[in-house]
CSV table of C-alpha atoms in Angstrom, one decimal:
chain,number,residue,atom,x,y,z
A,1,MET,CA,91.9,71.3,103.6
A,2,ARG,CA,91.6,75.1,103.7
A,3,HIS,CA,95.3,76.1,103.6
A,4,ASN,CA,95.0,79.5,105.3
A,5,LYS,CA,92.6,81.2,102.9
A,6,LEU,CA,91.2,84.7,103.5
A,7,LYS,CA,87.5,85.5,103.4
A,8,LYS,CA,86.3,87.0,100.2
A,9,ILE,CA,83.8,89.5,101.7
A,10,ASN,CA,81.9,89.7,98.4
A,11,LYS,CA,84.7,91.5,96.5
A,12,LYS,CA,86.8,90.4,93.6
A,13,SER,CA,90.5,89.6,94.4
A,14,LYS,CA,92.0,92.7,92.9
A,15,HIS,CA,89.4,95.0,94.6
A,16,ARG,CA,90.1,93.2,97.9
A,17,GLU,CA,93.8,93.7,97.5
A,18,LEU,CA,93.5,97.4,96.7
A,19,MET,CA,91.0,98.0,99.5
A,20,PHE,CA,93.2,96.5,102.1
A,21,ASN,CA,96.3,98.3,100.8
A,22,ASN,CA,94.4,101.6,101.0
A,23,MET,CA,93.4,100.8,104.6
A,24,ILE,CA,97.0,100.1,105.5
A,25,TYR,CA,98.0,103.5,103.9
A,26,SER,CA,95.3,105.2,105.9
A,27,ILE,CA,96.5,103.5,109.2
A,28,ILE,CA,100.0,104.7,108.5
A,29,LYS,CA,99.0,108.2,107.5
A,30,TYR,CA,96.2,109.0,110.0
A,31,ARG,CA,97.1,106.5,112.7
A,32,LYS,CA,93.4,105.8,113.2
A,33,ILE,CA,90.6,104.4,111.0
A,34,SER,CA,87.2,102.9,111.4
A,35,THR,CA,86.1,99.7,109.8
A,36,SER,CA,83.8,96.7,110.2
A,37,ILE,CA,84.9,93.9,112.4
A,38,TYR,CA,84.9,91.5,109.4
A,39,LYS,CA,87.4,93.6,107.5
A,40,TYR,CA,89.5,94.1,110.6
A,41,ARG,CA,90.0,90.3,111.1
A,42,ILE,CA,91.3,90.1,107.5
A,43,LEU,CA,93.3,93.4,107.7
A,44,LYS,CA,95.1,92.3,110.9
A,45,LYS,CA,96.6,89.2,109.2
A,46,ILE,CA,97.7,91.2,106.1
A,47,PHE,CA,99.0,94.1,108.2
A,48,ASP,CA,101.1,91.9,110.4
A,49,LYS,CA,102.6,90.1,107.4
A,50,LYS,CA,103.5,93.4,105.7
A,51,ILE,CA,105.0,94.9,109.0
A,52,LYS,CA,107.2,91.8,109.4
A,53,LYS,CA,108.4,92.2,105.9
A,54,ILE,CA,109.1,95.9,106.6
A,55,LYS,CA,111.1,95.1,109.7
A,56,LYS,CA,113.3,92.8,107.7
A,57,ASP,CA,113.8,95.2,104.8
A,58,LYS,CA,113.3,98.9,105.1
A,59,LYS,CA,113.6,99.2,101.3
A,60,PHE,CA,110.2,97.4,101.0
A,61,PHE,CA,108.6,100.1,103.2
A,62,PHE,CA,109.6,102.9,100.8
A,63,GLU,CA,108.5,100.8,97.8
A,64,PHE,CA,105.2,100.2,99.5
A,65,ILE,CA,104.4,103.8,100.3
A,66,ASN,CA,105.9,105.4,97.2
A,67,ASN,CA,102.7,106.8,95.8
A,68,ILE,CA,101.5,108.7,98.8
A,69,LYS,CA,103.0,111.8,100.2
A,70,LEU,CA,104.0,111.3,103.8
A,71,ASN,CA,106.1,113.7,105.8
A,72,ASN,CA,109.2,112.5,107.7
A,73,LYS,CA,107.5,112.8,111.1
A,74,ILE,CA,104.9,110.2,110.2
A,75,ILE,CA,107.5,107.8,108.7
A,76,ILE,CA,109.8,108.2,111.8
A,77,TYR,CA,106.9,107.7,114.2
A,78,PHE,CA,105.8,104.6,112.3
A,79,LEU,CA,109.2,103.0,112.1
A,80,ASN,CA,109.9,103.7,115.8
A,81,LYS,CA,106.5,102.3,116.8
A,82,ILE,CA,107.0,98.9,115.0
A,83,LYS,CA,110.6,98.5,116.2
A,84,LYS,CA,109.3,97.8,119.8
A,85,LYS,CA,106.8,95.1,118.9
A,86,ASN,CA,106.8,91.7,117.2
A,87,SER,CA,103.0,91.5,116.6
A,88,GLY,CA,99.8,93.1,117.7
A,89,PHE,CA,100.4,96.4,116.0
A,90,LEU,CA,96.8,97.4,115.8
A,91,LYS,CA,94.7,98.4,118.8
A,92,VAL,CA,90.9,98.1,118.8
A,93,ASN,CA,89.4,101.1,120.7
A,94,LYS,CA,85.6,101.3,120.5
A,95,VAL,CA,82.9,99.1,119.1
A,96,ARG,CA,79.5,100.5,118.0
A,97,ASP,CA,76.7,99.3,115.7
A,98,ARG,CA,76.2,100.8,112.2
A,99,LYS,CA,72.7,102.3,111.9
A,100,GLY,CA,71.5,100.5,108.7
A,101,ASP,CA,72.5,96.9,109.1
A,102,PHE,CA,73.8,96.8,112.8
A,103,THR,CA,77.3,95.6,111.7
A,104,LYS,CA,79.9,96.1,114.4
A,105,ILE,CA,82.1,99.1,113.6
A,106,ILE,CA,85.5,99.4,115.4
A,107,TYR,CA,88.2,102.0,115.5
A,108,LEU,CA,91.7,100.9,114.9
A,109,GLU,CA,94.8,102.7,116.2
A,110,LEU,CA,98.4,102.1,115.4
């Protein structure tokens, strides 16, 4: 039985955790990032879980983003954006192929 395990994508567990947290910070701060389709599939699950936790407890949000400097406009925009939805917080915009290995690259928007 698999018990809802995430893919490893050839990274150690601590590196994976930090990488996805940094991607979440970037989505909140810049509202748009580019990533491979494999990382997106994992990021979507992690992001939805964290957003549901933020919706239940706003204190968790400020603990989560305590080490990056965000202005109030970004925080208010983000909290208003997640208030309206229950899931599906990320939008996939464009798909292109990376030059070296032809991996699908997508642009995510909040």
